CSV table of C-alpha atoms in Angstrom, one decimal:
chain,number,residue,atom,x,y,z
A,27,UNK,CA,165.6,38.1,53.7
A,28,UNK,CA,169.1,37.8,52.2
A,29,UNK,CA,167.6,37.7,48.7
A,30,UNK,CA,166.0,41.1,49.1
A,31,UNK,CA,167.6,44.5,48.8
A,32,UNK,CA,168.2,46.4,52.0
A,33,UNK,CA,165.4,49.0,52.3
A,34,UNK,CA,165.6,52.2,54.3
A,35,UNK,CA,162.9,54.8,55.0
A,36,UNK,CA,163.5,58.4,55.8
A,37,UNK,CA,160.6,60.8,56.7
A,38,UNK,CA,161.0,64.6,56.2
A,39,UNK,CA,158.4,66.9,57.7
A,40,UNK,CA,157.7,69.7,60.1
A,41,UNK,CA,155.8,67.9,62.9
A,42,UNK,CA,154.4,71.0,64.5
A,43,UNK,CA,150.8,72.0,64.1
A,44,UNK,CA,149.1,75.2,65.5
A,45,UNK,CA,146.3,75.0,67.9
A,46,UNK,CA,143.4,73.4,66.1
A,47,UNK,CA,145.6,72.2,63.2
A,48,UNK,CA,144.6,69.1,61.4
A,49,UNK,CA,146.7,68.6,58.3
A,50,UNK,CA,150.1,66.9,58.4
A,51,UNK,CA,152.4,66.6,55.3
A,52,UNK,CA,155.5,64.4,55.1
A,53,UNK,CA,157.8,63.2,52.4
A,54,UNK,CA,158.7,59.5,52.7
A,55,UNK,CA,161.9,58.6,50.9
A,56,UNK,CA,162.6,55.0,50.2
A,57,UNK,CA,165.9,53.6,49.2
A,58,UNK,CA,166.7,50.0,48.1
A,59,UNK,CA,170.3,48.7,47.9
A,60,UNK,CA,171.6,45.2,47.2
A,61,UNK,CA,172.6,43.5,50.4
A,62,UNK,CA,176.2,42.6,51.1
A,63,UNK,CA,178.8,42.0,48.4
A,64,UNK,CA,177.0,39.2,46.5
A,65,UNK,CA,177.5,39.0,42.7
A,66,UNK,CA,175.2,41.4,40.9
A,67,UNK,CA,173.0,38.6,39.5
A,68,UNK,CA,172.7,36.6,42.7
A,69,UNK,CA,169.8,38.6,44.2
A,70,UNK,CA,167.8,39.2,41.1
A,71,UNK,CA,164.3,37.8,41.1
A,72,UNK,CA,163.1,35.3,38.5
A,73,UNK,CA,161.8,37.3,35.5
A,74,UNK,CA,159.5,37.1,32.5
A,75,UNK,CA,159.6,39.7,29.7
A,76,UNK,CA,157.1,40.3,26.8
A,77,UNK,CA,157.9,42.8,24.0
A,78,UNK,CA,154.8,44.1,22.2
A,79,UNK,CA,155.5,45.9,18.9
A,80,UNK,CA,152.9,47.9,17.0
A,81,UNK,CA,152.8,46.5,13.5
A,82,UNK,CA,149.8,48.6,12.2
A,83,UNK,CA,150.0,50.0,8.7
A,84,UNK,CA,151.2,53.4,9.9
A,85,UNK,CA,154.4,51.9,11.3
A,86,UNK,CA,155.7,51.5,7.7
A,87,UNK,CA,156.3,55.3,7.4
A,88,UNK,CA,159.3,57.4,8.4
A,89,UNK,CA,161.5,54.4,9.3
A,90,UNK,CA,159.4,53.4,12.3
A,91,UNK,CA,159.2,49.7,11.5
A,92,UNK,CA,162.9,49.3,10.8
A,93,UNK,CA,163.7,51.2,14.0
A,94,UNK,CA,161.2,49.1,16.0
A,95,UNK,CA,162.9,45.9,14.7
A,96,UNK,CA,166.3,47.1,15.8
A,97,UNK,CA,165.0,48.1,19.2
A,98,UNK,CA,163.2,44.8,19.8
A,99,UNK,CA,166.3,42.8,18.8
A,100,UNK,CA,168.5,44.9,21.1
A,101,UNK,CA,166.0,44.2,24.0
A,102,UNK,CA,166.0,40.5,23.4
A,103,UNK,CA,169.8,40.4,23.3
A,104,UNK,CA,170.2,41.8,26.8
A,105,UNK,CA,167.7,39.3,28.4
A,106,UNK,CA,169.4,37.3,31.1
A,107,UNK,CA,169.8,33.6,30.6
A,108,UNK,CA,166.9,31.8,32.2
A,109,UNK,CA,164.4,34.7,31.8
A,110,UNK,CA,161.1,33.5,30.1
A,111,UNK,CA,160.1,35.8,27.2
A,112,UNK,CA,158.0,36.3,24.1
A,113,UNK,CA,157.7,38.8,21.3
A,114,UNK,CA,154.2,39.9,20.1
A,115,UNK,CA,153.1,41.8,17.0
A,116,UNK,CA,150.2,44.2,17.7
A,117,UNK,CA,147.6,45.2,15.2
A,118,UNK,CA,143.8,44.7,15.1
A,119,UNK,CA,144.6,41.5,16.8
A,120,UNK,CA,147.9,40.4,18.5
A,121,UNK,CA,150.0,37.8,16.9
A,122,UNK,CA,152.9,35.7,18.4
A,123,UNK,CA,156.1,36.4,16.6
A,124,UNK,CA,158.4,34.3,18.9
A,125,UNK,CA,157.9,31.7,19.9
A,126,UNK,CA,155.1,30.1,17.9
A,127,UNK,CA,152.0,29.4,20.0
A,128,UNK,CA,150.9,31.2,23.1
A,129,UNK,CA,153.8,30.5,25.4
A,130,UNK,CA,157.0,31.9,26.8
A,131,UNK,CA,160.4,30.4,26.2
A,132,UNK,CA,163.6,30.4,28.2
A,133,UNK,CA,166.2,32.9,27.1
A,134,UNK,CA,169.6,31.4,26.0
A,135,UNK,CA,171.9,32.0,23.1
A,136,UNK,CA,169.8,29.9,20.7
A,137,UNK,CA,166.4,31.4,21.7
A,138,UNK,CA,167.7,35.0,21.5
A,139,UNK,CA,169.1,34.3,18.1
A,140,UNK,CA,165.9,32.7,16.8
A,141,UNK,CA,163.8,35.6,18.3
A,142,UNK,CA,166.0,38.1,16.5
A,143,UNK,CA,165.5,36.3,13.2
A,144,UNK,CA,161.7,36.2,13.7
A,145,UNK,CA,161.7,39.9,14.6
A,146,UNK,CA,163.4,40.6,11.3
A,147,UNK,CA,160.3,39.3,9.5
A,148,UNK,CA,157.9,41.8,11.0
A,149,UNK,CA,155.7,43.7,8.6
A,150,UNK,CA,153.4,46.6,9.0
A,151,UNK,CA,149.7,46.1,8.2
A,152,UNK,CA,146.3,46.5,10.0
A,153,UNK,CA,145.0,48.7,12.8
A,154,UNK,CA,145.5,49.3,16.5
A,155,UNK,CA,143.7,47.5,19.3
A,156,UNK,CA,145.9,47.8,22.3
A,157,UNK,CA,143.6,46.2,24.8
A,158,UNK,CA,143.8,42.9,22.9
A,159,UNK,CA,147.6,43.0,23.0
A,160,UNK,CA,147.5,43.5,26.8
A,161,UNK,CA,145.1,40.6,27.2
A,162,UNK,CA,147.4,38.3,25.3
A,163,UNK,CA,150.3,39.4,27.5
A,164,UNK,CA,148.2,38.6,30.6
A,165,UNK,CA,147.4,35.1,29.3
A,166,UNK,CA,151.1,34.5,28.5
A,167,UNK,CA,152.2,35.6,32.0
A,168,UNK,CA,149.4,33.7,33.7
A,169,UNK,CA,149.9,30.5,31.7
A,170,UNK,CA,153.6,30.4,32.8
A,171,UNK,CA,153.2,31.2,36.5
A,172,UNK,CA,154.1,27.6,37.2
A,173,UNK,CA,157.4,28.0,35.3
A,174,UNK,CA,158.5,31.5,36.3
A,175,UNK,CA,156.7,31.6,39.7
A,176,UNK,CA,154.1,34.0,40.9
A,177,UNK,CA,156.9,36.0,42.7
A,178,UNK,CA,158.7,36.6,39.4
A,179,UNK,CA,159.1,40.1,38.0
A,180,UNK,CA,156.7,40.2,35.0
A,181,UNK,CA,157.5,43.1,32.8
A,182,UNK,CA,156.2,44.1,29.4
A,183,UNK,CA,157.3,46.8,26.9
A,184,UNK,CA,154.5,48.2,24.7
A,185,UNK,CA,155.4,50.3,21.6
A,186,UNK,CA,152.8,52.1,19.5
A,187,UNK,CA,152.7,54.9,17.0
A,188,UNK,CA,148.9,55.5,16.9
A,189,UNK,CA,145.7,55.9,18.8
A,190,UNK,CA,143.7,52.9,20.0
A,191,UNK,CA,141.2,53.2,17.1
A,192,UNK,CA,140.0,49.6,16.6
A,193,UNK,CA,138.5,49.0,20.0
A,194,UNK,CA,136.3,51.1,22.3
A,195,UNK,CA,137.5,52.9,25.4
A,196,UNK,CA,135.4,50.5,27.4
A,197,UNK,CA,137.2,47.5,25.9
A,198,UNK,CA,140.6,49.0,26.7
A,199,UNK,CA,139.5,49.8,30.3
A,200,UNK,CA,138.2,46.3,30.7
A,201,UNK,CA,141.6,44.9,29.5
A,202,UNK,CA,143.4,47.2,32.0
A,203,UNK,CA,141.2,45.9,34.9
A,204,UNK,CA,142.1,42.4,33.9
A,205,UNK,CA,145.8,43.1,33.7
A,206,UNK,CA,146.2,45.3,36.8
A,207,UNK,CA,148.3,43.6,39.4
A,208,UNK,CA,149.3,40.8,36.9
A,209,UNK,CA,152.3,42.5,35.3
A,210,UNK,CA,154.2,45.8,34.9
A,211,UNK,CA,154.2,47.6,31.6
A,212,UNK,CA,156.4,50.4,30.2
A,213,UNK,CA,154.8,52.2,27.2
A,214,UNK,CA,156.4,54.2,24.5
A,215,UNK,CA,154.9,56.3,21.8
A,216,UNK,CA,156.9,56.8,18.6
A,217,UNK,CA,156.2,59.6,16.2
A,218,UNK,CA,153.4,62.1,16.9
A,219,UNK,CA,150.2,60.4,16.1
A,220,UNK,CA,149.6,58.5,19.3
A,221,UNK,CA,147.5,59.7,22.3
A,222,UNK,CA,149.4,60.9,25.4
A,223,UNK,CA,146.5,60.5,27.7
A,224,UNK,CA,146.0,56.9,26.5
A,225,UNK,CA,149.5,55.8,27.2
A,226,UNK,CA,149.5,57.6,30.5
A,227,UNK,CA,146.4,55.7,31.5
A,228,UNK,CA,147.9,52.3,30.4
A,229,UNK,CA,151.3,52.8,32.1
A,230,UNK,CA,149.7,54.2,35.3
A,231,UNK,CA,147.3,51.2,35.7
A,232,UNK,CA,150.2,48.8,35.1
A,233,UNK,CA,152.7,50.6,37.4
A,234,UNK,CA,155.1,51.4,34.6
A,235,UNK,CA,156.4,54.5,32.9
A,236,UNK,CA,155.7,56.1,29.5
A,237,UNK,CA,157.7,58.4,27.3
A,238,UNK,CA,157.6,60.0,23.9
A,239,UNK,CA,160.1,59.0,21.3
A,240,UNK,CA,159.7,61.5,18.5
A,241,UNK,CA,162.7,60.2,16.5
A,242,UNK,CA,162.5,56.5,15.7
A,243,UNK,CA,166.3,56.4,15.7
A,244,UNK,CA,166.1,56.8,19.5
A,245,UNK,CA,164.1,53.6,20.0
A,246,UNK,CA,167.0,51.2,20.3
A,247,UNK,CA,168.7,53.0,23.2
A,248,UNK,CA,165.3,53.4,24.9
A,249,UNK,CA,164.5,49.7,24.6
A,250,UNK,CA,167.9,48.8,25.9
A,251,UNK,CA,167.4,51.0,29.0
A,252,UNK,CA,164.0,49.6,29.7
A,253,UNK,CA,165.1,46.0,29.4
A,254,UNK,CA,168.2,46.4,31.5
A,255,UNK,CA,166.2,48.1,34.2
A,256,UNK,CA,163.7,45.2,34.2
A,257,UNK,CA,166.5,42.7,34.3
A,258,UNK,CA,168.0,44.5,37.4
A,259,UNK,CA,164.9,44.1,39.6
A,260,UNK,CA,165.5,42.0,42.7
A,261,UNK,CA,162.1,41.8,44.2
A,262,UNK,CA,158.8,41.6,42.4
A,263,UNK,CA,156.0,43.1,44.5
A,264,UNK,CA,156.6,45.7,47.2
A,265,UNK,CA,153.7,47.3,49.0
A,266,UNK,CA,153.5,50.6,51.0
A,267,UNK,CA,151.4,49.9,54.1
A,268,UNK,CA,150.1,52.9,55.9
A,269,UNK,CA,148.5,52.9,59.4
A,270,UNK,CA,146.6,55.9,60.7
A,271,UNK,CA,145.1,56.4,64.1
A,272,UNK,CA,141.3,56.3,64.8
A,273,UNK,CA,139.4,59.3,63.5
A,274,UNK,CA,142.3,60.2,61.2
A,275,UNK,CA,142.0,60.2,57.4
A,276,UNK,CA,144.7,59.7,54.8
A,277,UNK,CA,143.9,62.6,52.5
A,278,UNK,CA,146.3,61.5,49.7
A,279,UNK,CA,149.5,59.6,49.0
A,280,UNK,CA,151.4,60.4,45.8
A,281,UNK,CA,154.6,59.1,44.4
A,282,UNK,CA,156.8,62.1,43.6
A,283,UNK,CA,160.1,60.6,42.4
A,284,UNK,CA,160.8,59.5,39.8
A,285,UNK,CA,157.4,60.6,38.5
A,286,UNK,CA,154.2,62.2,39.9
A,287,UNK,CA,151.6,59.4,40.4
A,288,UNK,CA,148.6,59.6,42.6
A,289,UNK,CA,148.3,56.3,44.5
A,290,UNK,CA,145.4,57.3,46.7
A,291,UNK,CA,142.7,55.4,44.7
A,292,UNK,CA,144.8,52.2,44.7
A,293,UNK,CA,144.3,51.6,48.4
A,294,UNK,CA,143.5,48.0,49.5
A,295,UNK,CA,142.3,47.6,53.1
A,296,UNK,CA,144.8,45.3,54.9
A,297,UNK,CA,143.7,45.5,58.5
A,298,UNK,CA,142.4,47.7,61.3
A,299,UNK,CA,143.2,51.2,60.3
A,300,UNK,CA,145.7,50.1,57.6
A,301,UNK,CA,145.7,50.3,53.8
A,302,UNK,CA,148.1,48.9,51.2
A,303,UNK,CA,149.4,50.7,48.1
A,304,UNK,CA,151.1,48.6,45.4
A,305,UNK,CA,154.6,49.9,44.4
A,306,UNK,CA,155.6,47.2,41.9
A,307,UNK,CA,159.1,45.7,41.5
A,308,UNK,CA,162.3,47.1,42.9
A,309,UNK,CA,166.0,47.0,42.3
A,310,UNK,CA,168.7,49.4,43.4
A,311,UNK,CA,166.8,52.7,43.4
A,312,UNK,CA,165.2,55.5,45.3
A,313,UNK,CA,161.6,56.7,45.2
A,314,UNK,CA,159.8,59.4,47.2
A,315,UNK,CA,156.2,59.7,48.3
A,316,UNK,CA,154.1,62.7,49.6
A,317,UNK,CA,151.8,61.6,52.4
A,318,UNK,CA,149.0,63.9,53.7
A,319,UNK,CA,147.1,62.9,56.9
A,320,UNK,CA,144.2,64.7,58.5
A,321,UNK,CA,144.1,64.1,62.3
A,322,UNK,CA,141.9,65.2,65.1
A,323,UNK,CA,143.3,68.4,66.8
A,324,UNK,CA,145.1,67.8,70.1
A,325,UNK,CA,146.0,69.9,73.1
A,326,UNK,CA,149.1,72.1,73.1
A,327,UNK,CA,152.1,70.0,73.8
A,328,UNK,CA,150.4,66.8,72.8
A,329,UNK,CA,152.5,64.5,70.6
A,330,UNK,CA,151.1,61.6,68.4
A,331,UNK,CA,151.9,59.3,65.6
A,332,UNK,CA,149.9,60.6,62.6
A,333,UNK,CA,150.9,57.7,60.4
A,334,UNK,CA,153.1,54.6,60.4
A,335,UNK,CA,154.5,53.6,57.0
A,336,UNK,CA,156.0,50.2,56.2
A,337,UNK,CA,157.5,48.7,53.2
A,338,UNK,CA,156.2,45.1,52.9
A,339,UNK,CA,156.9,42.2,50.6
A,340,UNK,CA,154.6,39.2,51.4
A,341,UNK,CA,154.8,38.8,55.2
A,342,UNK,CA,158.2,40.5,55.4
A,343,UNK,CA,158.4,44.1,56.7
A,344,UNK,CA,161.4,45.6,54.9
A,345,UNK,CA,161.6,49.0,56.5
A,346,UNK,CA,159.3,51.5,58.4
A,347,UNK,CA,159.0,55.1,59.4
A,348,UNK,CA,156.8,57.4,61.5
A,349,UNK,CA,154.9,60.6,60.5
A,350,UNK,CA,154.6,62.6,63.7
A,351,UNK,CA,152.4,65.4,64.9
A,352,UNK,CA,152.8,67.8,67.9
A,353,UNK,CA,150.6,70.8,68.7
A,354,UNK,CA,152.3,74.0,69.7
A,355,UNK,CA,151.5,77.7,70.4
A,356,UNK,CA,154.9,78.7,69.0
A,357,UNK,CA,154.0,80.4,65.7
A,358,UNK,CA,157.5,80.2,64.4
A,359,UNK,CA,157.5,76.4,64.7
A,360,UNK,CA,154.0,75.8,63.4
A,361,UNK,CA,154.3,78.0,60.3
A,362,UNK,CA,157.6,76.6,59.2
A,363,UNK,CA,157.3,74.7,55.9
A,364,UNK,CA,159.6,71.8,55.4
A,365,UNK,CA,161.7,72.3,52.3
A,366,UNK,CA,161.2,68.9,50.8
A,367,UNK,CA,157.4,69.1,51.3
A,368,UNK,CA,157.5,72.5,49.6
A,369,UNK,CA,159.5,71.3,46.6
A,370,UNK,CA,157.3,68.2,46.0
A,371,UNK,CA,154.1,70.3,46.5
A,372,UNK,CA,155.4,72.5,43.7
A,373,UNK,CA,156.3,69.6,41.5
A,374,UNK,CA,152.8,68.1,41.8
A,375,UNK,CA,151.2,71.5,41.0
A,376,UNK,CA,153.6,71.9,38.1
A,377,UNK,CA,152.4,68.7,36.5
A,378,UNK,CA,148.7,69.7,36.9
A,379,UNK,CA,149.3,73.2,35.5
A,380,UNK,CA,151.0,71.9,32.4
A,381,UNK,CA,148.4,69.3,31.6
A,382,UNK,CA,145.5,71.7,32.3
A,383,UNK,CA,147.2,74.4,30.2
A,384,UNK,CA,147.8,72.2,27.2
A,385,UNK,CA,144.3,70.8,27.4
A,386,UNK,CA,142.9,74.4,27.4
A,387,UNK,CA,145.1,75.3,24.5
A,388,UNK,CA,143.8,72.3,22.5
A,389,UNK,CA,140.2,73.4,23.2
A,390,UNK,CA,140.9,77.0,22.1
A,391,UNK,CA,140.6,78.5,25.6
A,392,UNK,CA,143.6,80.8,25.3
A,393,UNK,CA,143.0,82.7,28.6
A,394,UNK,CA,143.1,79.5,30.7
A,395,UNK,CA,146.0,78.1,28.7
A,396,UNK,CA,148.0,81.3,29.2
A,397,UNK,CA,147.3,81.4,32.9
A,398,UNK,CA,148.1,77.8,33.6
A,399,UNK,CA,151.2,77.6,31.4
A,400,UNK,CA,152.4,80.9,33.0
A,401,UNK,CA,152.0,79.3,36.4
A,402,UNK,CA,153.9,76.3,35.2
A,403,UNK,CA,156.8,78.6,34.2
A,404,UNK,CA,157.0,80.0,37.7
A,405,UNK,CA,156.8,76.6,39.3
A,406,UNK,CA,159.4,75.0,37.0
A,407,UNK,CA,161.8,77.8,38.0
A,408,UNK,CA,161.0,77.4,41.7
A,409,UNK,CA,161.6,73.6,41.8
A,410,UNK,CA,164.6,73.8,39.5
A,411,UNK,CA,163.2,71.6,36.8
A,412,UNK,CA,165.3,72.9,33.9
A,413,UNK,CA,164.1,70.2,31.4
A,414,UNK,CA,160.5,71.4,31.8
A,415,UNK,CA,161.6,75.0,31.6
A,416,UNK,CA,163.2,74.3,28.3
A,417,UNK,CA,160.1,72.5,27.0
A,418,UNK,CA,157.8,75.3,28.1
A,419,UNK,CA,160.0,77.7,26.1
A,420,UNK,CA,158.9,75.9,23.0
A,421,UNK,CA,155.2,76.4,23.7
A,422,UNK,CA,155.1,79.9,25.2
A,423,UNK,CA,157.1,83.1,25.0
A,424,UNK,CA,158.2,84.0,28.5
A,425,UNK,CA,157.8,87.7,29.2
A,426,UNK,CA,158.4,87.6,33.0
A,427,UNK,CA,159.5,84.3,34.5
A,428,UNK,CA,159.0,85.5,38.1
A,429,UNK,CA,155.4,86.6,37.7
A,430,UNK,CA,154.6,83.9,35.1
A,431,UNK,CA,153.7,86.4,32.3
A,432,UNK,CA,153.7,84.5,29.0
A,433,UNK,CA,152.3,84.6,25.5
A,434,UNK,CA,151.2,81.5,23.7
A,435,UNK,CA,153.2,80.7,20.6
A,436,UNK,CA,151.1,80.4,17.5
A,437,UNK,CA,153.2,77.8,15.7
A,438,UNK,CA,154.2,74.9,18.0
A,439,UNK,CA,155.6,71.6,16.7
A,440,UNK,CA,153.3,68.8,17.7
A,441,UNK,CA,156.3,66.8,19.0
A,442,UNK,CA,157.2,69.6,21.4
A,443,UNK,CA,153.7,69.8,22.8
A,444,UNK,CA,153.6,66.1,23.2
A,445,UNK,CA,157.0,66.0,24.9
A,446,UNK,CA,155.9,68.7,27.4
A,447,UNK,CA,152.7,66.8,28.2
A,448,UNK,CA,154.5,63.4,28.5
A,449,UNK,CA,157.3,64.7,30.7
A,450,UNK,CA,155.2,67.0,32.9
A,451,UNK,CA,155.1,64.2,35.5
A,452,UNK,CA,158.8,63.6,35.5
A,453,UNK,CA,160.3,65.3,38.6
A,454,UNK,CA,163.7,66.5,39.8
A,455,UNK,CA,165.2,64.8,42.8
A,456,UNK,CA,165.9,67.0,45.9
A,457,UNK,CA,168.8,66.3,48.2
A,458,UNK,CA,168.0,64.9,51.6
A,459,UNK,CA,169.4,67.9,53.3
A,460,UNK,CA,167.6,70.5,51.3
A,461,UNK,CA,165.4,72.5,53.6
A,462,UNK,CA,164.8,69.6,55.9
A,463,UNK,CA,164.5,72.0,58.9
A,464,UNK,CA,162.2,74.3,57.0
């Protein structure tokens, strides 16, 4: 247990339901902090890192290839000694850049220098078949489980500048099924010719994040941040285990911070009335989850546990918390909305409104686009997401921010539209005390 961070769970909710009430909402906040005063590297889990760089022909334009090389070298240079790693070039088929042969090597001063030299020889040619890149990464990680250990943090960075044009959607989906649960992957799209929905699907399946990088000059800083974050992880696989009583139903569970991610469909049955939801690797960080449980109505005054949530790593329970329910005939109590539940409900609706509005805009449905993006303007203001408000201003002219009256702009830079779409799921964090009592 001493090698794990210290986990704490906090549950924010209004536990009171009216007579006949069934639906209970709660925000589960999870915080992980390094235990004791051990040296920063002492608790870090064994790790393996694979850097996948798109080397298709389009990467030769607008300085993308040169920027990608700088970014990959920067990432390699911050790998910890002892981390197993590889660099892969992605095109129609993936190719090992460093080391030679399908294997990982141990990071040290010599291997990092040799990898940087090999990265400098990257050239842009060919097409894009991302599923094949992911399959190679899975083989590399699997082939070295004996060396890095199955409990190692296995992380990949994937950079592309284009759509997955040289394999079918079915091939990509099959690759994602093969890779799910095998490693984590953060994806980045550079320029404006890649597909937001495609990278969202990849990073979601592989428990990573994705972002747009419109300016190739920003790649180096972004790769540094991703690699340092991966190197700071202290535990590889954490699971959220949720128990619900008989005749209750978990309607949904969503990650809300740092991004909106619906975890409901990832449930793996783990026992009587319990299901597990994979959360991936953890270091010193905070995440928040919105849990909604449907329970059988009880008599006035009855109290019950609507859900029992646990953070689990292997056989070890790291922390736990209760979602409670109590039926009351006090209308003031039962109608009170917990502030944190309200904020996160708004942030989830905000993400949906933006994505639906942009999709309608692309399809030429201006009425739906105007209505949904207008609703997004209202929600962004209500939840205090200033970054999203600024991005919305580049896509719509706001007439009335309170009512959500907007006009679609005729000339919108593609980079601005892609940034709004990409960042629609990135949420603002609420303070623990905000509205906790309703």
